[in-house]
GROMACS .gro file of C-alpha atoms in nm:
model
  334
    1UNK     CA    1  -5.704   0.949  -2.080
    2UNK     CA    2  -5.922   1.107  -1.812
    3UNK     CA    3  -5.687   1.068  -1.518
    4UNK     CA    4  -5.951   1.126  -1.249
    5UNK     CA    5  -6.177   0.858  -1.395
    6UNK     CA    6  -5.879   0.620  -1.431
    7UNK     CA    7  -5.773   0.666  -1.068
    8UNK     CA    8  -6.131   0.623  -0.941
    9UNK     CA    9  -6.175   0.305  -1.146
   10UNK     CA   10  -5.861   0.140  -1.008
   11UNK     CA   11  -5.840   0.291  -0.661
   12UNK     CA   12  -5.982  -0.019  -0.492
   13UNK     CA   13  -5.731  -0.249  -0.666
   14UNK     CA   14  -5.437  -0.032  -0.559
   15UNK     CA   15  -5.558  -0.020  -0.202
   16UNK     CA   16  -5.599  -0.398  -0.194
   17UNK     CA   17  -5.248  -0.442  -0.344
   18UNK     CA   18  -5.103  -0.217  -0.076
   19UNK     CA   19  -5.269  -0.419   0.200
   20UNK     CA   20  -5.145  -0.751   0.063
   21UNK     CA   21  -4.793  -0.613   0.012
   22UNK     CA   22  -4.768  -0.522   0.380
   23UNK     CA   23  -4.875  -0.861   0.513
   24UNK     CA   24  -4.605  -1.099   0.631
   25UNK     CA   25  -4.808  -1.414   0.574
   26UNK     CA   26  -5.045  -1.483   0.286
   27UNK     CA   27  -5.273  -1.771   0.205
   28UNK     CA   28  -5.242  -1.941  -0.133
   29UNK     CA   29  -5.538  -1.745  -0.271
   30UNK     CA   30  -5.399  -1.416  -0.138
   31UNK     CA   31  -5.057  -1.486  -0.292
   32UNK     CA   32  -5.219  -1.546  -0.632
   33UNK     CA   33  -5.419  -1.226  -0.589
   34UNK     CA   34  -5.102  -1.034  -0.499
   35UNK     CA   35  -4.930  -1.144  -0.819
   36UNK     CA   36  -5.233  -1.056  -1.032
   37UNK     CA   37  -5.274  -0.712  -0.875
   38UNK     CA   38  -4.899  -0.647  -0.906
   39UNK     CA   39  -4.911  -0.721  -1.279
   40UNK     CA   40  -5.213  -0.493  -1.321
   41UNK     CA   41  -5.048  -0.211  -1.125
   42UNK     CA   42  -4.737  -0.240  -1.342
   43UNK     CA   43  -4.957  -0.204  -1.651
   44UNK     CA   44  -5.140   0.091  -1.493
   45UNK     CA   45  -4.808   0.264  -1.423
   46UNK     CA   46  -4.701   0.223  -1.786
   47UNK     CA   47  -5.035   0.363  -1.908
   48UNK     CA   48  -5.011   0.668  -1.682
   49UNK     CA   49  -4.649   0.734  -1.776
   50UNK     CA   50  -4.727   0.728  -2.148
   51UNK     CA   51  -5.071   0.896  -2.160
   52UNK     CA   52  -5.102   1.127  -1.856
   53UNK     CA   53  -4.775   1.147  -1.659
   54UNK     CA   54  -4.907   1.319  -1.349
   55UNK     CA   55  -4.618   1.331  -1.095
   56UNK     CA   56  -4.840   1.251  -0.798
   57UNK     CA   57  -5.003   0.946  -0.953
   58UNK     CA   58  -4.676   0.823  -1.109
   59UNK     CA   59  -4.498   0.857  -0.776
   60UNK     CA   60  -4.771   0.671  -0.591
   61UNK     CA   61  -4.782   0.386  -0.842
   62UNK     CA   62  -4.402   0.361  -0.859
   63UNK     CA   63  -4.384   0.318  -0.482
   64UNK     CA   64  -4.671   0.071  -0.484
   65UNK     CA   65  -4.518  -0.138  -0.764
   66UNK     CA   66  -4.177  -0.142  -0.593
   67UNK     CA   67  -4.328  -0.255  -0.262
   68UNK     CA   68  -4.538  -0.519  -0.435
   69UNK     CA   69  -4.240  -0.646  -0.630
   70UNK     CA   70  -4.048  -0.696  -0.305
   71UNK     CA   71  -4.343  -0.887  -0.163
   72UNK     CA   72  -4.374  -1.104  -0.475
   73UNK     CA   73  -4.004  -1.184  -0.521
   74UNK     CA   74  -3.905  -1.183  -0.154
   75UNK     CA   75  -3.633  -0.983   0.015
   76UNK     CA   76  -3.299  -0.996  -0.161
   77UNK     CA   77  -3.011  -1.038   0.080
   78UNK     CA   78  -2.641  -1.063   0.017
   79UNK     CA   79  -2.480  -1.390   0.118
   80UNK     CA   80  -2.150  -1.571   0.089
   81UNK     CA   81  -2.304  -1.749  -0.209
   82UNK     CA   82  -2.332  -1.411  -0.386
   83UNK     CA   83  -1.967  -1.337  -0.316
   84UNK     CA   84  -1.868  -1.681  -0.440
   85UNK     CA   85  -2.071  -1.636  -0.758
   86UNK     CA   86  -1.911  -1.296  -0.816
   87UNK     CA   87  -1.555  -1.431  -0.806
   88UNK     CA   88  -1.632  -1.754  -0.993
   89UNK     CA   89  -1.877  -1.626  -1.255
   90UNK     CA   90  -1.943  -1.252  -1.280
   91UNK     CA   91  -1.588  -1.115  -1.249
   92UNK     CA   92  -1.414  -1.368  -1.476
   93UNK     CA   93  -1.695  -1.336  -1.733
   94UNK     CA   94  -1.650  -0.958  -1.741
   95UNK     CA   95  -1.274  -1.002  -1.778
   96UNK     CA   96  -1.325  -1.238  -2.070
   97UNK     CA   97  -1.584  -1.017  -2.240
   98UNK     CA   98  -1.350  -0.717  -2.226
   99UNK     CA   99  -1.039  -0.907  -2.342
  100UNK     CA  100  -1.048  -0.745  -2.686
  101UNK     CA  101  -0.986  -0.414  -2.513
  102UNK     CA  102  -0.731  -0.485  -2.240
  103UNK     CA  103  -0.511  -0.740  -2.419
  104UNK     CA  104  -0.426  -0.505  -2.712
  105UNK     CA  105  -0.375  -0.221  -2.463
  106UNK     CA  106  -0.133  -0.438  -2.264
  107UNK     CA  107   0.068  -0.540  -2.570
  108UNK     CA  108   0.084  -0.186  -2.709
  109UNK     CA  109   0.177  -0.034  -2.373
  110UNK     CA  110   0.461  -0.282  -2.316
  111UNK     CA  111   0.599  -0.225  -2.667
  112UNK     CA  112   0.583   0.153  -2.627
  113UNK     CA  113   0.751   0.132  -2.285
  114UNK     CA  114   1.032  -0.074  -2.434
  115UNK     CA  115   1.066   0.177  -2.720
  116UNK     CA  116   1.083   0.471  -2.479
  117UNK     CA  117   1.335   0.281  -2.269
  118UNK     CA  118   1.558   0.220  -2.572
  119UNK     CA  119   1.524   0.585  -2.675
  120UNK     CA  120   1.629   0.711  -2.333
  121UNK     CA  121   1.916   0.463  -2.302
  122UNK     CA  122   2.052   0.536  -2.650
  123UNK     CA  123   2.041   0.918  -2.636
  124UNK     CA  124   2.238   1.099  -2.364
  125UNK     CA  125   2.067   1.427  -2.448
  126UNK     CA  126   1.730   1.275  -2.364
  127UNK     CA  127   1.858   1.158  -2.027
  128UNK     CA  128   1.993   1.505  -1.956
  129UNK     CA  129   1.649   1.650  -2.024
  130UNK     CA  130   1.505   1.413  -1.765
  131UNK     CA  131   1.751   1.491  -1.484
  132UNK     CA  132   2.109   1.597  -1.425
  133UNK     CA  133   2.385   1.331  -1.441
  134UNK     CA  134   2.425   1.354  -1.063
  135UNK     CA  135   2.055   1.298  -1.004
  136UNK     CA  136   2.049   1.006  -1.246
  137UNK     CA  137   2.346   0.852  -1.070
  138UNK     CA  138   2.169   0.883  -0.733
  139UNK     CA  139   1.865   0.705  -0.873
  140UNK     CA  140   2.039   0.424  -1.060
  141UNK     CA  141   2.346   0.339  -0.850
  142UNK     CA  142   2.362   0.045  -0.609
  143UNK     CA  143   2.159   0.149  -0.308
  144UNK     CA  144   2.003   0.430  -0.511
  145UNK     CA  145   1.642   0.547  -0.524
  146UNK     CA  146   1.519   0.280  -0.765
  147UNK     CA  147   1.660   0.005  -0.545
  148UNK     CA  148   1.572   0.136  -0.199
  149UNK     CA  149   1.219   0.233  -0.304
  150UNK     CA  150   1.107  -0.121  -0.224
  151UNK     CA  151   1.277  -0.151   0.115
  152UNK     CA  152   1.276   0.195   0.276
  153UNK     CA  153   0.944   0.139   0.455
  154UNK     CA  154   0.801  -0.144   0.667
  155UNK     CA  155   0.648  -0.407   0.440
  156UNK     CA  156   0.296  -0.382   0.582
  157UNK     CA  157   0.268  -0.003   0.548
  158UNK     CA  158   0.436  -0.014   0.207
  159UNK     CA  159   0.185  -0.274   0.087
  160UNK     CA  160  -0.102  -0.048   0.196
  161UNK     CA  161   0.058   0.252   0.025
  162UNK     CA  162   0.115   0.064  -0.301
  163UNK     CA  163  -0.235  -0.083  -0.296
  164UNK     CA  164  -0.393   0.259  -0.243
  165UNK     CA  165  -0.187   0.420  -0.518
  166UNK     CA  166  -0.254   0.148  -0.774
  167UNK     CA  167  -0.622   0.126  -0.684
  168UNK     CA  168  -0.649   0.500  -0.744
  169UNK     CA  169  -0.487   0.467  -1.088
  170UNK     CA  170  -0.728   0.185  -1.177
  171UNK     CA  171  -1.023   0.385  -1.042
  172UNK     CA  172  -0.925   0.681  -1.261
  173UNK     CA  173  -0.928   0.458  -1.568
  174UNK     CA  174  -1.273   0.324  -1.478
  175UNK     CA  175  -1.428   0.659  -1.382
  176UNK     CA  176  -1.282   0.856  -1.674
  177UNK     CA  177  -1.437   0.615  -1.922
  178UNK     CA  178  -1.763   0.811  -1.913
  179UNK     CA  179  -1.576   1.110  -2.066
  180UNK     CA  180  -1.545   0.924  -2.398
  181UNK     CA  181  -1.236   0.749  -2.258
  182UNK     CA  182  -1.005   1.040  -2.346
  183UNK     CA  183  -0.858   1.087  -1.994
  184UNK     CA  184  -0.788   0.712  -1.987
  185UNK     CA  185  -0.550   0.757  -2.280
  186UNK     CA  186  -0.362   1.021  -2.082
  187UNK     CA  187  -0.332   0.790  -1.781
  188UNK     CA  188  -0.194   0.516  -2.007
  189UNK     CA  189   0.056   0.752  -2.173
  190UNK     CA  190   0.179   0.870  -1.833
  191UNK     CA  191   0.220   0.511  -1.718
  192UNK     CA  192   0.410   0.417  -2.036
  193UNK     CA  193   0.642   0.718  -2.010
  194UNK     CA  194   0.723   0.661  -1.642
  195UNK     CA  195   0.802   0.293  -1.699
  196UNK     CA  196   0.998   0.361  -2.017
  197UNK     CA  197   1.212   0.633  -1.858
  198UNK     CA  198   1.294   0.408  -1.562
  199UNK     CA  199   1.392   0.124  -1.796
  200UNK     CA  200   1.609   0.357  -2.004
  201UNK     CA  201   1.790   0.512  -1.709
  202UNK     CA  202   1.870   0.176  -1.551
  203UNK     CA  203   1.978   0.037  -1.889
  204UNK     CA  204   2.214   0.332  -1.941
  205UNK     CA  205   2.369   0.255  -1.601
  206UNK     CA  206   2.416  -0.111  -1.695
  207UNK     CA  207   2.169  -0.230  -1.429
  208UNK     CA  208   1.865  -0.318  -1.640
  209UNK     CA  209   1.875  -0.685  -1.539
  210UNK     CA  210   1.879  -0.588  -1.171
  211UNK     CA  211   1.586  -0.348  -1.225
  212UNK     CA  212   1.382  -0.610  -1.405
  213UNK     CA  213   1.449  -0.845  -1.113
  214UNK     CA  214   1.281  -0.586  -0.890
  215UNK     CA  215   1.001  -0.497  -1.131
  216UNK     CA  216   0.877  -0.829  -1.265
  217UNK     CA  217   0.778  -1.008  -0.940
  218UNK     CA  218   0.494  -0.762  -0.877
  219UNK     CA  219   0.482  -0.559  -1.198
  220UNK     CA  220   0.336  -0.830  -1.419
  221UNK     CA  221   0.015  -0.858  -1.217
  222UNK     CA  222   0.006  -0.490  -1.124
  223UNK     CA  223   0.035  -0.365  -1.482
  224UNK     CA  224  -0.217  -0.622  -1.604
  225UNK     CA  225  -0.473  -0.490  -1.355
  226UNK     CA  226  -0.410  -0.135  -1.476
  227UNK     CA  227  -0.445  -0.246  -1.840
  228UNK     CA  228  -0.775  -0.419  -1.759
  229UNK     CA  229  -0.905  -0.103  -1.591
  230UNK     CA  230  -0.796   0.106  -1.888
  231UNK     CA  231  -0.964  -0.133  -2.131
  232UNK     CA  232  -1.289  -0.116  -1.936
  233UNK     CA  233  -1.271   0.262  -1.924
  234UNK     CA  234  -1.219   0.286  -2.299
  235UNK     CA  235  -1.500   0.038  -2.364
  236UNK     CA  236  -1.734   0.245  -2.149
  237UNK     CA  237  -1.628   0.556  -2.339
  238UNK     CA  238  -1.695   0.384  -2.671
  239UNK     CA  239  -2.041   0.285  -2.546
  240UNK     CA  240  -2.122   0.655  -2.516
  241UNK     CA  241  -2.031   0.697  -2.883
  242UNK     CA  242  -2.173   0.370  -3.017
  243UNK     CA  243  -2.420   0.191  -2.788
  244UNK     CA  244  -2.499  -0.066  -3.058
  245UNK     CA  245  -2.855  -0.201  -3.086
  246UNK     CA  246  -2.936  -0.106  -2.726
  247UNK     CA  247  -3.076   0.235  -2.628
  248UNK     CA  248  -2.787   0.453  -2.513
  249UNK     CA  249  -2.924   0.483  -2.160
  250UNK     CA  250  -2.967   0.107  -2.127
  251UNK     CA  251  -2.623   0.037  -2.272
  252UNK     CA  252  -2.454   0.283  -2.036
  253UNK     CA  253  -2.643   0.141  -1.737
  254UNK     CA  254  -2.538  -0.216  -1.822
  255UNK     CA  255  -2.176  -0.130  -1.895
  256UNK     CA  256  -2.156   0.105  -1.598
  257UNK     CA  257  -2.281  -0.164  -1.359
  258UNK     CA  258  -2.025  -0.405  -1.503
  259UNK     CA  259  -1.748  -0.147  -1.451
  260UNK     CA  260  -1.849  -0.095  -1.089
  261UNK     CA  261  -1.847  -0.469  -1.036
  262UNK     CA  262  -1.504  -0.498  -1.199
  263UNK     CA  263  -1.366  -0.233  -0.964
  264UNK     CA  264  -1.425  -0.471  -0.672
  265UNK     CA  265  -1.240  -0.756  -0.838
  266UNK     CA  266  -0.952  -0.538  -0.953
  267UNK     CA  267  -0.911  -0.409  -0.600
  268UNK     CA  268  -0.847  -0.766  -0.488
  269UNK     CA  269  -0.601  -0.823  -0.776
  270UNK     CA  270  -0.413  -0.505  -0.687
  271UNK     CA  271  -0.409  -0.609  -0.322
  272UNK     CA  272  -0.229  -0.929  -0.424
  273UNK     CA  273   0.021  -0.733  -0.637
  274UNK     CA  274   0.077  -0.496  -0.343
  275UNK     CA  275   0.161  -0.791  -0.120
  276UNK     CA  276   0.408  -0.917  -0.381
  277UNK     CA  277   0.568  -0.573  -0.408
  278UNK     CA  278   0.601  -0.536  -0.033
  279UNK     CA  279   0.705  -0.887   0.069
  280UNK     CA  280   0.849  -1.064  -0.238
  281UNK     CA  281   1.025  -0.790  -0.438
  282UNK     CA  282   1.254  -0.670  -0.156
  283UNK     CA  283   1.301  -1.017  -0.006
  284UNK     CA  284   1.630  -1.203   0.008
  285UNK     CA  285   1.510  -1.468  -0.236
  286UNK     CA  286   1.718  -1.526  -0.549
  287UNK     CA  287   1.613  -1.319  -0.848
  288UNK     CA  288   1.492  -1.626  -1.037
  289UNK     CA  289   1.269  -1.725  -0.744
  290UNK     CA  290   1.115  -1.380  -0.713
  291UNK     CA  291   1.047  -1.358  -1.085
  292UNK     CA  292   0.900  -1.710  -1.082
  293UNK     CA  293   0.656  -1.611  -0.808
  294UNK     CA  294   0.546  -1.306  -1.008
  295UNK     CA  295   0.515  -1.511  -1.328
  296UNK     CA  296   0.304  -1.776  -1.152
  297UNK     CA  297   0.070  -1.506  -1.019
  298UNK     CA  298   0.036  -1.360  -1.368
  299UNK     CA  299  -0.031  -1.698  -1.532
  300UNK     CA  300  -0.294  -1.781  -1.271
  301UNK     CA  301  -0.469  -1.451  -1.338
  302UNK     CA  302  -0.467  -1.507  -1.715
  303UNK     CA  303  -0.606  -1.858  -1.672
  304UNK     CA  304  -0.871  -1.715  -1.440
  305UNK     CA  305  -0.967  -1.444  -1.691
  306UNK     CA  306  -0.946  -1.636  -2.016
  307UNK     CA  307  -1.029  -1.997  -1.925
  308UNK     CA  308  -1.269  -1.965  -1.633
  309UNK     CA  309  -1.398  -1.639  -1.784
  310UNK     CA  310  -1.475  -1.812  -2.114
  311UNK     CA  311  -1.672  -2.082  -1.936
  312UNK     CA  312  -1.863  -1.824  -1.732
  313UNK     CA  313  -1.938  -1.614  -2.041
  314UNK     CA  314  -2.064  -1.924  -2.222
  315UNK     CA  315  -2.339  -1.954  -1.959
  316UNK     CA  316  -2.459  -1.603  -2.046
  317UNK     CA  317  -2.289  -1.420  -1.759
  318UNK     CA  318  -2.178  -1.069  -1.853
  319UNK     CA  319  -2.063  -0.911  -1.527
  320UNK     CA  320  -2.390  -0.718  -1.494
  321UNK     CA  321  -2.641  -0.759  -1.212
  322UNK     CA  322  -2.847  -1.075  -1.206
  323UNK     CA  323  -3.186  -1.036  -1.366
  324UNK     CA  324  -3.352  -1.058  -1.026
  325UNK     CA  325  -3.156  -0.756  -0.908
  326UNK     CA  326  -3.228  -0.534  -1.204
  327UNK     CA  327  -3.506  -0.284  -1.208
  328UNK     CA  328  -3.829  -0.364  -1.391
  329UNK     CA  329  -3.854  -0.209  -1.734
  330UNK     CA  330  -4.201  -0.073  -1.798
  331UNK     CA  331  -4.319  -0.047  -2.160
  332UNK     CA  332  -4.387   0.307  -2.269
  333UNK     CA  333  -4.605   0.391  -2.568
  334UNK     CA  334  -4.435   0.574  -2.851
   0.00000   0.00000   0.00000
């Protein structure tokens, strides 16, 4: 391709497209002309990129095509309808699509935590390696650290603290997925060990039932959110290794956008679990009532993810951006 000849031949079309793109009102004929010129400019950009990728010409055409696309499709603005669609379609669809990752992670993590708890409770030498008998007594006794943790601070500030901490753990799982998911495994192991040790210490003190009464009201939903984040992180890491039939760059872009979108929804889920931990767990309600509240929250989330998510996924929703919000893909010659 002779780039100078190509630019000279199409200069008038590009100039006309630029003029039409800047106008606020167009006649019917001008609107048809805008669409035609936009399609031609898109083709011209692809030709230049594949045959003579001059940075100046590519940059000019890219800007022109982007401006023309905005004029053709109209300005895209966020509305309450977008937020409603996110929480009724995009987020539950992404939860459902990733269920084969986070459900096995949840089951395995709970089983391992129970195993670690039994191991700690059944072996005094393991408990001694964790802390001294005096320290363990201070943590597990009535009014000890495990009990007062939920009531030492004002509920509102404690809710904010819990929400921030859990959101950070979930964010680590999502962000670390790009590193083949290996750091996500470490976050999960740390979470399993911490929970298992706490279960074992309280069981050895004969207060496991009391501890579960404190843990379950908020822990069911909280841990589920962490497991979902971990599953998404591992899925993103696996995409780096095996992108499937999609080009690796395209696969990572799609999965990465879905992960970012999931982070918003998980933040809301963790906010709810933080409220439960701050206001329900330390409340004066009977243990059965507190556990029932936590169980109801967990069941509602699972119905949201697996029932509503299945319906949303059946419509083709995947948690990615809508087609109108995605960048144009220009064909490039091999």
